mmCIF file of C-alpha atoms and ligand atoms in Angstrom:
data_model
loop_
_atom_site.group_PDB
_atom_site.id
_atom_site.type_symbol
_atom_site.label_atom_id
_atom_site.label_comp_id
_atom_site.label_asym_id
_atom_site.label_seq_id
_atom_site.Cartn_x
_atom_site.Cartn_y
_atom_site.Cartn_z
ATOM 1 C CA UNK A 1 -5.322 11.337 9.822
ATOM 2 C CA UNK A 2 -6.509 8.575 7.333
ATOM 3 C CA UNK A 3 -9.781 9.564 5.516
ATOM 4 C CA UNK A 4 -11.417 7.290 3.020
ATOM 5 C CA UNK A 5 -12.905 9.264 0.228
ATOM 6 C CA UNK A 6 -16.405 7.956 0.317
ATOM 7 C CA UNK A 7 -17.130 6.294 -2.896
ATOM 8 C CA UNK A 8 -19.971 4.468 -4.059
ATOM 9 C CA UNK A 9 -20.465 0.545 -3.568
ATOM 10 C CA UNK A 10 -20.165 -1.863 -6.462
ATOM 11 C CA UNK A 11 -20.749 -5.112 -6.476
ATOM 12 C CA UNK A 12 -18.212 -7.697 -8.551
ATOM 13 C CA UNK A 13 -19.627 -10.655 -7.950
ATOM 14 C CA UNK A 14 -19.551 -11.979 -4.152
ATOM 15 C CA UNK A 15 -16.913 -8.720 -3.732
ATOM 16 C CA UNK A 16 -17.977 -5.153 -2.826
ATOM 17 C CA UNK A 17 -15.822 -2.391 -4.142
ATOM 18 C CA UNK A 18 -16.037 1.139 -2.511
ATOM 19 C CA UNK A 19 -17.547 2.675 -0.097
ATOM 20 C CA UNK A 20 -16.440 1.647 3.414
ATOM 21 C CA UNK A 21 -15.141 -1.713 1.915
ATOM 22 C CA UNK A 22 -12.259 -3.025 2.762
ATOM 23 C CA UNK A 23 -9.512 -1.958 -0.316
ATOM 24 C CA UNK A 24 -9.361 -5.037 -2.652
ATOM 25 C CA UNK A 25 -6.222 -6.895 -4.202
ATOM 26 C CA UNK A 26 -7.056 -7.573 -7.668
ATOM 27 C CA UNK A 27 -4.288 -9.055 -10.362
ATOM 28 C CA UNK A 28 -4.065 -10.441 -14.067
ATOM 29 C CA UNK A 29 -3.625 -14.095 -15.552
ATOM 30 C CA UNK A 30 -0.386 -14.248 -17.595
ATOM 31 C CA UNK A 31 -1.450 -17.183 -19.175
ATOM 32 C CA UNK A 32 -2.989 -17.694 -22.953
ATOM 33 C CA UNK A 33 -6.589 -17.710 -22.139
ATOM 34 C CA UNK A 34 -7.788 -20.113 -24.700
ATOM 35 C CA UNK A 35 -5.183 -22.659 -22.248
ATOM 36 C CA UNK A 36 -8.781 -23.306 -19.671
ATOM 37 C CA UNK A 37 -6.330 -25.290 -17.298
ATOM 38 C CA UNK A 38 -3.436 -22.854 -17.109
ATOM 39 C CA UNK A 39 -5.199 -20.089 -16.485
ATOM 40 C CA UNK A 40 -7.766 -21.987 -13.719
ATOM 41 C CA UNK A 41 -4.487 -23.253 -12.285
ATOM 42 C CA UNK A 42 -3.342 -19.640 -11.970
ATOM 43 C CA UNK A 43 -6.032 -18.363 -10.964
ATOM 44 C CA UNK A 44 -6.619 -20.406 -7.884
ATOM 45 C CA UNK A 45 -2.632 -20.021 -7.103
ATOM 46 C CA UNK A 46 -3.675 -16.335 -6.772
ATOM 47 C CA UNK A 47 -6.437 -16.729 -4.914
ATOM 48 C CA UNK A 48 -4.360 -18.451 -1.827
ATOM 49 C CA UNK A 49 -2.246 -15.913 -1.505
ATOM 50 C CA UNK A 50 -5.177 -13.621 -1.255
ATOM 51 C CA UNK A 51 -6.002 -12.298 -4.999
ATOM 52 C CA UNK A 52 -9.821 -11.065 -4.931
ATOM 53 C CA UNK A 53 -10.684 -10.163 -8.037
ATOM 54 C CA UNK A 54 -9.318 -11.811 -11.222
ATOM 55 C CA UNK A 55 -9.106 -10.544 -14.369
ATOM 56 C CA UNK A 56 -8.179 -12.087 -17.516
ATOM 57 C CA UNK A 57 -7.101 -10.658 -20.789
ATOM 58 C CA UNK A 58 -9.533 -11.574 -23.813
ATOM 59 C CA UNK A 59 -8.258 -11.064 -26.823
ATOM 60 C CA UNK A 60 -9.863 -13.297 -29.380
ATOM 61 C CA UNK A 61 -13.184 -15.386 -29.823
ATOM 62 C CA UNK A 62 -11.991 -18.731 -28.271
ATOM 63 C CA UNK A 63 -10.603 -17.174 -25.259
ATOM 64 C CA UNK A 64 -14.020 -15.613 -24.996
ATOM 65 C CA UNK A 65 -15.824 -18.643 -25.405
ATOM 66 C CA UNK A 66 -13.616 -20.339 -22.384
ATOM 67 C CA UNK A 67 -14.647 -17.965 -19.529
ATOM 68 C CA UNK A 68 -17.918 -19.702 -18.207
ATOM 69 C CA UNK A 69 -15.238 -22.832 -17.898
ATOM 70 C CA UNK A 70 -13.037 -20.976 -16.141
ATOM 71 C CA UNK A 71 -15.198 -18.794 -14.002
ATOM 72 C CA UNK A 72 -17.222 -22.204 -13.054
ATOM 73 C CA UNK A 73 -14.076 -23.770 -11.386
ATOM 74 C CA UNK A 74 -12.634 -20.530 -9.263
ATOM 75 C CA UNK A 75 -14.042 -18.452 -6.701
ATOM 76 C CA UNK A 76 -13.275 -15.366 -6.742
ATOM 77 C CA UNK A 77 -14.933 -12.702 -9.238
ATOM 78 C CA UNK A 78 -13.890 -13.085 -12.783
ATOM 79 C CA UNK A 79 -13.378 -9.993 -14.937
ATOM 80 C CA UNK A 80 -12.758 -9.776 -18.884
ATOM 81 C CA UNK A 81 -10.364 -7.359 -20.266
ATOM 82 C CA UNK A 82 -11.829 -6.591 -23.552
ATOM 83 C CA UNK A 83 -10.368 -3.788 -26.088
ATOM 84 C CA UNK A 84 -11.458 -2.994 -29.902
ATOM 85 C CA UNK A 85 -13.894 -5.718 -30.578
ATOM 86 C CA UNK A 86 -17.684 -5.167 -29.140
ATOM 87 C CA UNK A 87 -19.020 -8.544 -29.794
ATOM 88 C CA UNK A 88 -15.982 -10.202 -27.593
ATOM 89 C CA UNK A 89 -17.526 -8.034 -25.224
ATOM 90 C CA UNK A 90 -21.450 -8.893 -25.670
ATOM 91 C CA UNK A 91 -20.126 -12.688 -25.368
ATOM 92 C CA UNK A 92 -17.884 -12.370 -22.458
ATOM 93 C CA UNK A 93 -21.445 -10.607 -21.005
ATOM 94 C CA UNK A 94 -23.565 -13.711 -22.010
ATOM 95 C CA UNK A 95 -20.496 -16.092 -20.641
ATOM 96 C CA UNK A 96 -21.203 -14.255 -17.053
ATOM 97 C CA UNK A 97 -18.193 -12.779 -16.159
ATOM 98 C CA UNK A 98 -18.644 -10.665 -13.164
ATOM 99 C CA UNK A 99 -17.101 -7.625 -14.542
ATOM 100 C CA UNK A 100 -15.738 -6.526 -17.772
ATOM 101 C CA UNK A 101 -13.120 -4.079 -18.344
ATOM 102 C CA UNK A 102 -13.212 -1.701 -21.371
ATOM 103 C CA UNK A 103 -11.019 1.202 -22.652
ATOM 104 C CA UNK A 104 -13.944 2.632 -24.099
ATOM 105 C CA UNK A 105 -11.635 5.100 -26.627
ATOM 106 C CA UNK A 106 -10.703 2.108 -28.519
ATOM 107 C CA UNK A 107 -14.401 0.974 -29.379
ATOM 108 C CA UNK A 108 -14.791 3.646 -32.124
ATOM 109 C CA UNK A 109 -18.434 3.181 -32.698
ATOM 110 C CA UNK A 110 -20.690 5.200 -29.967
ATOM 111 C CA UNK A 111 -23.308 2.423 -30.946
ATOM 112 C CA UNK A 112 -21.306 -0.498 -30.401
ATOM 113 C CA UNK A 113 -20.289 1.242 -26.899
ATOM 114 C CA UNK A 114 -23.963 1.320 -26.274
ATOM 115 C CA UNK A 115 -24.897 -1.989 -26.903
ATOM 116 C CA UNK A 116 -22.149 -3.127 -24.193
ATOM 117 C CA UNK A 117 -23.558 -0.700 -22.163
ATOM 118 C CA UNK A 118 -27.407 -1.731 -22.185
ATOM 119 C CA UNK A 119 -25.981 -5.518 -22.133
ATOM 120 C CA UNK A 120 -24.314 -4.788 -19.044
ATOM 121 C CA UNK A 121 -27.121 -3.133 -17.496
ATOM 122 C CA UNK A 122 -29.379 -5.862 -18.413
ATOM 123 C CA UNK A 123 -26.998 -8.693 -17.241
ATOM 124 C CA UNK A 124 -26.517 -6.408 -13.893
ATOM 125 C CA UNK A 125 -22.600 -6.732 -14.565
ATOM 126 C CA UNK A 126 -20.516 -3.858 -13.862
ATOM 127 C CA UNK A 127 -17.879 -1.977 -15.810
ATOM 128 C CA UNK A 128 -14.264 -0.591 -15.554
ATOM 129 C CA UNK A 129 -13.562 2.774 -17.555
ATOM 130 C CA UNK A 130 -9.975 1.536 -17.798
ATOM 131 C CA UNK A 131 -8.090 4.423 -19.441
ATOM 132 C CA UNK A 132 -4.256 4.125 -19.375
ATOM 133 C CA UNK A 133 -1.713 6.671 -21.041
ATOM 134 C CA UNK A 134 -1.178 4.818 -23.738
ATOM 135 C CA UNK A 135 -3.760 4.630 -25.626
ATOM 136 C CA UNK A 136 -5.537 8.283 -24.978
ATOM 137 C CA UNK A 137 -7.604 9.211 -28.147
ATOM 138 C CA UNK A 138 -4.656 12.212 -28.137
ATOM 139 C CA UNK A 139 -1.327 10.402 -29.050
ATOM 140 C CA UNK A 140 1.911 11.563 -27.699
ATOM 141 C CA UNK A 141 0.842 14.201 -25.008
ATOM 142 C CA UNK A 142 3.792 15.463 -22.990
ATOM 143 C CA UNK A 143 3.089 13.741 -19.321
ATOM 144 C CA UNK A 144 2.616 16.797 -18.034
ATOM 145 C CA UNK A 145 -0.572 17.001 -19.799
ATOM 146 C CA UNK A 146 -2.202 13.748 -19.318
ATOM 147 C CA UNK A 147 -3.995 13.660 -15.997
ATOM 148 C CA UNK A 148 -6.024 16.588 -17.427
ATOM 149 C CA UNK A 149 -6.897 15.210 -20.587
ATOM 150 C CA UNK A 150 -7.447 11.929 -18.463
ATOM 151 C CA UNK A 151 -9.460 13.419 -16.479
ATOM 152 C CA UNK A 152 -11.428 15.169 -18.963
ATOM 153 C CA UNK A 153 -11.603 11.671 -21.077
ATOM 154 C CA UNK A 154 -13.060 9.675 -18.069
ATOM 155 C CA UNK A 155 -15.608 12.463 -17.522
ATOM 156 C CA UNK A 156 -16.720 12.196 -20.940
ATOM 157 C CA UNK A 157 -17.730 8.718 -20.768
ATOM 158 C CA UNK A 158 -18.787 8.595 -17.693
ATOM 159 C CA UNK A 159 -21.076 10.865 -18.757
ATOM 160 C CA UNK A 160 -22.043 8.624 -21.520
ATOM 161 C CA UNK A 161 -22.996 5.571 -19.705
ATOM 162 C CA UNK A 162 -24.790 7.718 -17.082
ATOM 163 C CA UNK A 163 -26.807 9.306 -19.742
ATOM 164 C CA UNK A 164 -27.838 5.547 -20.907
ATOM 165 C CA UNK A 165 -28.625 4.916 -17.084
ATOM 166 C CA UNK A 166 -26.096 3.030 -16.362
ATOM 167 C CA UNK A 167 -24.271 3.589 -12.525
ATOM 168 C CA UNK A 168 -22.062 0.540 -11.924
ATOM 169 C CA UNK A 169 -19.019 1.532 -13.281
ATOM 170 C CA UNK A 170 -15.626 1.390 -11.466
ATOM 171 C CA UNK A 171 -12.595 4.321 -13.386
ATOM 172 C CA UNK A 172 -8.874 3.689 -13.712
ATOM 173 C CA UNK A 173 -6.697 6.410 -15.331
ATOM 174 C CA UNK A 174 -3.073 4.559 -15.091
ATOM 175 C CA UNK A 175 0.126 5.891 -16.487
ATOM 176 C CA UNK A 176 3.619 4.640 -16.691
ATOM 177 C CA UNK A 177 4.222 8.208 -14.829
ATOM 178 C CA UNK A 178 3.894 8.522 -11.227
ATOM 179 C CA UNK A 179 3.142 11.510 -10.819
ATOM 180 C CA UNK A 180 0.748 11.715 -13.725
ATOM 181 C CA UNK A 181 -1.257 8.639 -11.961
ATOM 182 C CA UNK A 182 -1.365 11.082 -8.450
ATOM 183 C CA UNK A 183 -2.498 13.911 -10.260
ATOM 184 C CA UNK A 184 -5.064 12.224 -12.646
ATOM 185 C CA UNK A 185 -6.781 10.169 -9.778
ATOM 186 C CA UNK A 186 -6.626 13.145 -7.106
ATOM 187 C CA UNK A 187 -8.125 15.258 -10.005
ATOM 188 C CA UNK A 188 -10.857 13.028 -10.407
ATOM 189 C CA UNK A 189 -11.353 11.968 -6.849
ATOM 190 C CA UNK A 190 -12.635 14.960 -6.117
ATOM 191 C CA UNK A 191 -15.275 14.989 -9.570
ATOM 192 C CA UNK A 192 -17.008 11.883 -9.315
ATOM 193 C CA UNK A 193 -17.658 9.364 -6.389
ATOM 194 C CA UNK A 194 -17.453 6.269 -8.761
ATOM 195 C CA UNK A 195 -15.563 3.741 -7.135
ATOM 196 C CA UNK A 196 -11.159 3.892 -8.131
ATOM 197 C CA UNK A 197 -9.314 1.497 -9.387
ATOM 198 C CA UNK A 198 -5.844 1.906 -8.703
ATOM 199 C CA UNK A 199 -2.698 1.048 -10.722
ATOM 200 C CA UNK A 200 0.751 2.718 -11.805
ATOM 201 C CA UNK A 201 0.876 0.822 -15.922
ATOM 202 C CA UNK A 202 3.662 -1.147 -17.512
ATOM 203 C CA UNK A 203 5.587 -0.103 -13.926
ATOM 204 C CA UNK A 204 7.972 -2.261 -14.910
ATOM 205 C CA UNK A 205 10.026 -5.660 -13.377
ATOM 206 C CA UNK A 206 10.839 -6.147 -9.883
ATOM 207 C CA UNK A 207 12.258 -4.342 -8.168
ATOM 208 C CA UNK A 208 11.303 -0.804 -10.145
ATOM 209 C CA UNK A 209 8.114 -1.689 -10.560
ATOM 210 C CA UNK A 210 7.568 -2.213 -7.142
ATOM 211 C CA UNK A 211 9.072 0.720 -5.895
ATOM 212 C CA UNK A 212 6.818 2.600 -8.603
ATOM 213 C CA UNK A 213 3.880 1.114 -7.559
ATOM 214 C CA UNK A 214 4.582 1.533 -3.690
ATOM 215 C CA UNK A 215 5.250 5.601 -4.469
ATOM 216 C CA UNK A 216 2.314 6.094 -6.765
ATOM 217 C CA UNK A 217 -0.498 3.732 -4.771
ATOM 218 C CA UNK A 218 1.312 4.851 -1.855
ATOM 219 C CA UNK A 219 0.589 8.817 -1.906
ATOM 220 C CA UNK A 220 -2.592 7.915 -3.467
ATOM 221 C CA UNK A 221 -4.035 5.411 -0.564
ATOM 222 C CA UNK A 222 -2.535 7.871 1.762
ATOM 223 C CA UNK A 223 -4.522 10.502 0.387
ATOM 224 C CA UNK A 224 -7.699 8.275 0.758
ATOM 225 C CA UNK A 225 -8.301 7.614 -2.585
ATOM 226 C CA UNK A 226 -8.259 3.786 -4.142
ATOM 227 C CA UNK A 227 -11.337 1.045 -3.802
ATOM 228 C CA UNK A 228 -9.119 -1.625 -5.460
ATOM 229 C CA UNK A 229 -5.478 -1.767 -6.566
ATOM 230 C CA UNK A 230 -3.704 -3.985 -9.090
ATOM 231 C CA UNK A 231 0.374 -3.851 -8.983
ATOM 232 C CA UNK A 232 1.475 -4.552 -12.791
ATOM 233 C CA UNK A 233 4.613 -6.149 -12.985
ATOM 234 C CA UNK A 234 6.947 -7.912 -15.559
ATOM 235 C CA UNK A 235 7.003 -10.913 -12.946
ATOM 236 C CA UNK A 236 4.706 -13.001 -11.761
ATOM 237 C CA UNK A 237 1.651 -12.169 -11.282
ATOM 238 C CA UNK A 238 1.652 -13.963 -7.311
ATOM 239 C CA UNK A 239 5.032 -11.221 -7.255
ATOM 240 C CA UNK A 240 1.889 -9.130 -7.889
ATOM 241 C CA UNK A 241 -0.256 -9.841 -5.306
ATOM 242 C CA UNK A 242 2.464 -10.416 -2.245
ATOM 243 C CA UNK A 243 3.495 -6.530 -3.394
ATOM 244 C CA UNK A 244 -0.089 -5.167 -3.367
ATOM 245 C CA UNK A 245 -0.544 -6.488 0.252
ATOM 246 C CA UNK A 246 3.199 -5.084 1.443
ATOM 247 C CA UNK A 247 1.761 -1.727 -0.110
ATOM 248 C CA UNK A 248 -1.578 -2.219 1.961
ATOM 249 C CA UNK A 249 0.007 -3.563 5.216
ATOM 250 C CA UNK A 250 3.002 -0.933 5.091
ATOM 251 C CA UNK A 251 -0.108 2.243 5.400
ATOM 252 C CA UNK A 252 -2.132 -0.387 7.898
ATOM 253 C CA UNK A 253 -4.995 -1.198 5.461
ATOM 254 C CA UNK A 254 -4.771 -4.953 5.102
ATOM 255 C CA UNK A 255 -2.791 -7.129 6.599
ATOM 256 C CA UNK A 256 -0.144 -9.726 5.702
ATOM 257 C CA UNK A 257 0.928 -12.913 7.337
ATOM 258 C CA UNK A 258 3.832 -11.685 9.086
ATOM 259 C CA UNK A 259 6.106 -8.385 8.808
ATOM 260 C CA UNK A 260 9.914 -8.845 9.733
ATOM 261 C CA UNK A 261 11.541 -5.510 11.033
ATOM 262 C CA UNK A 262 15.093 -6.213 10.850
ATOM 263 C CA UNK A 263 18.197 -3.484 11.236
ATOM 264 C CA UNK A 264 20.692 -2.909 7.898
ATOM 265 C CA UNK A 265 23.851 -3.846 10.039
ATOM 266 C CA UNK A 266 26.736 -1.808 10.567
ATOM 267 C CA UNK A 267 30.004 -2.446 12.779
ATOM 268 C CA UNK A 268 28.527 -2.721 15.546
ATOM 269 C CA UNK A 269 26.777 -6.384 14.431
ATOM 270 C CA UNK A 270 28.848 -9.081 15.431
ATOM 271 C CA UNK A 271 27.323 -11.792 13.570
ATOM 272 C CA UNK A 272 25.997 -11.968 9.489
ATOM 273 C CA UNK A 273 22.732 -10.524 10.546
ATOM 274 C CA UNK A 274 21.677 -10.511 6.546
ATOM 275 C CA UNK A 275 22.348 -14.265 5.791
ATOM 276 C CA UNK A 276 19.923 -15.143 8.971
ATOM 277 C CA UNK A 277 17.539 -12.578 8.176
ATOM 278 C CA UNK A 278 17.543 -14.185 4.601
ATOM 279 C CA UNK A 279 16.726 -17.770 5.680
ATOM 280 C CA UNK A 280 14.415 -16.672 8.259
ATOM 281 C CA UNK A 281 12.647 -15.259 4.969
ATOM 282 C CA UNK A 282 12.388 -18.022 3.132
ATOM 283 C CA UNK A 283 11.378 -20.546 5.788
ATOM 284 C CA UNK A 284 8.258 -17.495 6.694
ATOM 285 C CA UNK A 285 7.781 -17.720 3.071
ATOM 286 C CA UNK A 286 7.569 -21.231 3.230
ATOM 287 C CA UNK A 287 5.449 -21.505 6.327
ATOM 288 C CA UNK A 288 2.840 -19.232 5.422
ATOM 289 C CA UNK A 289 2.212 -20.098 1.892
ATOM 290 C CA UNK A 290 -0.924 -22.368 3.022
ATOM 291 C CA UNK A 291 -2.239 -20.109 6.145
ATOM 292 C CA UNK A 292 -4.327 -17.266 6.303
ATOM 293 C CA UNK A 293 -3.726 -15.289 9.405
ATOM 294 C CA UNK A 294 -5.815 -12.460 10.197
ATOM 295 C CA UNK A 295 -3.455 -10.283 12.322
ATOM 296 C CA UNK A 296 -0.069 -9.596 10.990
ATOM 297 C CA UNK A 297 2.676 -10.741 13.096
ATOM 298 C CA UNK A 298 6.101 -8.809 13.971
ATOM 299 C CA UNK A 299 8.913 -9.954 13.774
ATOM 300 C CA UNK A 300 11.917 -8.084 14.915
ATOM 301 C CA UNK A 301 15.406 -9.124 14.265
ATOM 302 C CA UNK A 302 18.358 -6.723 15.170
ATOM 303 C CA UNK A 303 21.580 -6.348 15.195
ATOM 304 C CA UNK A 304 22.765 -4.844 18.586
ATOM 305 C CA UNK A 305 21.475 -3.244 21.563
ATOM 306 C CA UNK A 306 21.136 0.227 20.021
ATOM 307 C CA UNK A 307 17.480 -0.375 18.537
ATOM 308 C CA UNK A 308 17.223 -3.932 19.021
ATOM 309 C CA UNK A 309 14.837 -4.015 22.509
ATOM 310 C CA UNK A 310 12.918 -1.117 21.468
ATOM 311 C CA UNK A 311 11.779 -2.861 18.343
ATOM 312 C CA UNK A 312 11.538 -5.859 19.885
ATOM 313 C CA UNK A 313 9.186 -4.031 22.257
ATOM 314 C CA UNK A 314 7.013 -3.389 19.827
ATOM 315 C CA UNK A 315 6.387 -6.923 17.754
ATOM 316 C CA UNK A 316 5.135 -10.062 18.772
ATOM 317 C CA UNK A 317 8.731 -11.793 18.605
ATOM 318 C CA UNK A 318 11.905 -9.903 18.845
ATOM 319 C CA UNK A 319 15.690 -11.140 18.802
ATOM 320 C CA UNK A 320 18.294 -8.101 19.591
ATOM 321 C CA UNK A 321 21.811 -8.657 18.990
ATOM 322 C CA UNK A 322 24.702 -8.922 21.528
ATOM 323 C CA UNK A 323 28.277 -10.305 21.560
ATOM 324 C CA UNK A 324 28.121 -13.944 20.288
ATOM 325 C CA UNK A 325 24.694 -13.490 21.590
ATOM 326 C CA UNK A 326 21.126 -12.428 20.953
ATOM 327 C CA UNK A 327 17.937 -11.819 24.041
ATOM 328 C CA UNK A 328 14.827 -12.883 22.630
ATOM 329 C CA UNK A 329 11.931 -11.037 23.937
ATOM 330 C CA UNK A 330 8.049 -12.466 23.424
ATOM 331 C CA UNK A 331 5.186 -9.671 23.454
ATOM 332 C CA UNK A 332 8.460 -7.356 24.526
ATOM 333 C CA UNK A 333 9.256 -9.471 27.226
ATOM 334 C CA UNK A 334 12.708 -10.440 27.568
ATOM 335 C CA UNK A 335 12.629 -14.654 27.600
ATOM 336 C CA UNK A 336 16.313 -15.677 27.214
ATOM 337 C CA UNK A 337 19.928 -15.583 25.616
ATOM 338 C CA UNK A 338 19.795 -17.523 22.192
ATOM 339 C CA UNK A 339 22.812 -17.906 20.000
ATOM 340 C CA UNK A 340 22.379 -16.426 16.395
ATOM 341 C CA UNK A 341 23.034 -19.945 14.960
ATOM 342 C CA UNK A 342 19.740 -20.819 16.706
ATOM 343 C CA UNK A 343 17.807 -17.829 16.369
ATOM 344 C CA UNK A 344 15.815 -19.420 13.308
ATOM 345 C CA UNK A 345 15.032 -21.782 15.158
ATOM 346 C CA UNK A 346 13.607 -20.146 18.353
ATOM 347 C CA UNK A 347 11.769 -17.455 16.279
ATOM 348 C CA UNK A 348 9.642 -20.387 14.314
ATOM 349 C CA UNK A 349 9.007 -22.331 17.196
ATOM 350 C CA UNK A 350 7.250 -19.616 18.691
ATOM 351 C CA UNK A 351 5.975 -18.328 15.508
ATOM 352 C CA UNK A 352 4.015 -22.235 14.969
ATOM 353 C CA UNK A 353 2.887 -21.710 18.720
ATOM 354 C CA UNK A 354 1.441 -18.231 18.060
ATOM 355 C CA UNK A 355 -0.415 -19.229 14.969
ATOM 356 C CA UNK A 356 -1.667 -22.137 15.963
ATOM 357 C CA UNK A 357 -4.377 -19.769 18.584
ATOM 358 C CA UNK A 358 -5.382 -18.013 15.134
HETATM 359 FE FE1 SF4 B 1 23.903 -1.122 13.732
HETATM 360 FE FE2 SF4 B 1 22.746 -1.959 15.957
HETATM 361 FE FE3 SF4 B 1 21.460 -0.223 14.375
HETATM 362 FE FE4 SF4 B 1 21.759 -2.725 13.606
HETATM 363 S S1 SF4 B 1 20.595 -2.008 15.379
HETATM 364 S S2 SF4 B 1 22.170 -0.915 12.380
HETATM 365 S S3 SF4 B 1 23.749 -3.230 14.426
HETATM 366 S S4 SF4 B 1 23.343 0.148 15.488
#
C-alpha cells in the first residue's frame, strides 16, 4: 500500500511542499538568465504544461539583478540556483525570489553561509540543501560510498541552519547513480522529516535519462518518499516536465491529460497498428497542449481481440482490432465497427465530446 512519509510543510511562494501536499513538478530555465525575455518566455511555456516551481540558474551579478523582472511577469514560484558566491545569494534574497537553492559545501566560509542563512530567515524565504555527487567536499568516492557520506553531509548542515534557527529548508542528495540516489534519500528519509526534493543528476538525454529518472523517482515515490521532483534532462526542459508527470501519473499521483494504452503488435495485427498509434499521438499532443484536464483519460488502442476488449473495458475510449476492422467501445461499452483508417478520427471526436463536460 502507498504511504506518504509525513514530511514537514514548506511554503515556496503560493506552493506548499510536503506534508500531505500534493507532489510538485518543478524544472530549470535553459536559457542565459541575464536574456529577461527568454527566460520569462520559458518560463510561462512551462508553466502551461503544468511546471510549479521554477528555478533558474544564477550565475553572475546581472543575472541576479534580473530576477525581480522576471519573477514580476510569471506565476509560479521563482527559485535561484546560487553556488560559490554569497553576495549573489544575499541579492537574489533582496530581489524576492521565493526560494533559493544552495550547495552549501561550495560556500567555504561558515560566516558567509550564515549570513544567507539569517537573510533567509529574515526575508521568510526558504532554502534547498541541494547536494549532488559531484561536488561532495570528498572528491572521487567510489558510488558505493556516497549515499552515506551524503547522508552524513546533509545532516551536517542541516544541523547548521537548525542551530541558527532556521526550519524552512527543503534537502536533495542527487547522483548520476541510481541506486546511490535510492539509497541516499531512503537513508535520510528515515533521519529527518524536512521536506525531499527529488532528482536522479546529469541523467542524461532522452530517452536514458528518462528511463533513469522513471527507475530512480520511481522506487523512491513508491517507497513514499519525494515532496517535489525535477527530471534533468539534456532536452528540453518542457521534455522535462511532460516526463515528471508520466512518472507521477504511471504510480497514480498526478494526473496527465490523457494516457494511451496501446498493444506492441505481433502477427496477429492486421493493420500498421504503430503508424496510427503514432498520429493519434501527435494530434493528443496537439489537442491538449492548451487544456488542463483534471482526470486523466484512457485511451486504449489494440491490436486484436486477444487483449483488445479487456483494455478497452477499462479506459474511457477503447478501439480493439479485428480483420479489416476495429469495435470501438465508450466507458467499455461496445458502440460500433470502425475501420482503422478512421479510427483517428472516431477516437477524437469523442475525445472533444468528453472534454468538453470537464
Ligand atoms: Fe498481438 Fe493482439 Fe496482443 Fe496486440 S493485442 S500484441 S495484436 S495478441
Amino acid at each position: 500500500m502507498y504511504l506518504r512519509t509525513q514530511t514537514r510543510k514548506i511554503k515556496i511562494g503560493n506552493i506548499t511542499v510536503g506534508g500531505s501536499s500534493k507532489i510538485i513538478v518543478q524544472s530549470m530555465t535553459k536559457t542565459d538568465t541575464r536574456d529577461i525575455p527568454s527566460t520569462i518566455k520559458q518560463i510561462n511555456k512551462l508553466e502551461k504544461l503544468g511546471c510549479e516551481i521554477i528555478r533558474v540558474s544564477v550565475p553572475d551579478i546581472i543575472s541576479v539583478r534580473n530576477l525581480k523582472k522576471i519573477k514580476k511577469n510569471i506565476s509560479i514560484p521563482l527559485v535561484a540556483d546560487i553556488h560559490f558566491d554569497y553576495r549573489i545569494a544575499l541579492e537574489a534574497i533582496q530581489q524576492q525570489v521565493d526560494k533559493i537553492r544552495i550547495n552549501p559545501g561550495n560556500i567555504k566560509n561558515e560566516n558567509h553561509l550564515r549570513t544567507i542563512v539569517e537573510a533567509c530567515k529574515s526575508a521568510k524565504i526558504p532554502i534547498r540543501i541541494g547536494l549532488n555527487s559531484g561536488s561532495l567536499p570528498q572528491k572521487n568516492l567510489p558510488y558505493n560510498e556516497i549515499p552515506e557520506y551524503m547522508v552524513k553531509t546533509a545532516i551536517k548542515f542541516i544541523k547548521m541552519f537548525e542551530s541558527w534557527n532556521f526550519f524552512d529548508t527543503v534537502i536533495s542528495m542527487k547522483s548520476t547513480d541510481v541506486m546511490s540516489t535510492v539509497l541516499s534519500y531512503e537513508m535520510l528519509a528515515k533521519k529527518v522529516d524536512y521536506p525531499l526534493h527529488l532528482g536522479i543528476t546529469e541523467a542524461g538525454p532522452y530517452p536514458e535519462g528518462t528511463i533513469k529518472s522513471s527507475v530512480g523517482l520511481g522506487i523512491l515515490l513508491y517507497k513514499g518518499i519525494g515532496d517535489t521532483i525535477r527530471v534533468s534532462l539534456t532536452s528540453s526542459p518542457e521534455q522535462e516536465v511532460i516526463v515528471a508527470y508520466q512518472i507521477l501519473n504511471s504510480l497514480n499521483l498526478r494526473n496527465v491529460s490523457y494516457e494511451i494504452i496501446s498493444c506492441p503488435t505481433c502477427s496477429r495485427c492486421k493493420f500498421n497498428l504503430i503508424e496510427i498509434v503514432q498520429k493519434l499521438q501527435k494530434e493528443l499532443q496537439k489537442y491538449f497542449s492548451n487544456k488542463k484536464i483534471k482526470k486523466t483519460i484512457k485511451i486504449a488502442v489494440m491490436g486484436c481481440v486477444v487483449n483488445g476488449p479487456g483494455e478497452a473495458s477499462h479506459s474511457d475510449i477503447g478501439i480493439a482490432g479485428g480483420k479489416n476492422t476495429g469495435l470501438l467501445f465508450i466507458k467499455g461499452k461496445p458502440i460500433k465497427k470502425v475501420l482503422p483508417k478512421n479510427w483517428i478520427k472516431e477516437i477524437m471526436l469523442y475525445i472533444k465530446s468528453m472534454t468538453e463536460k470537464y
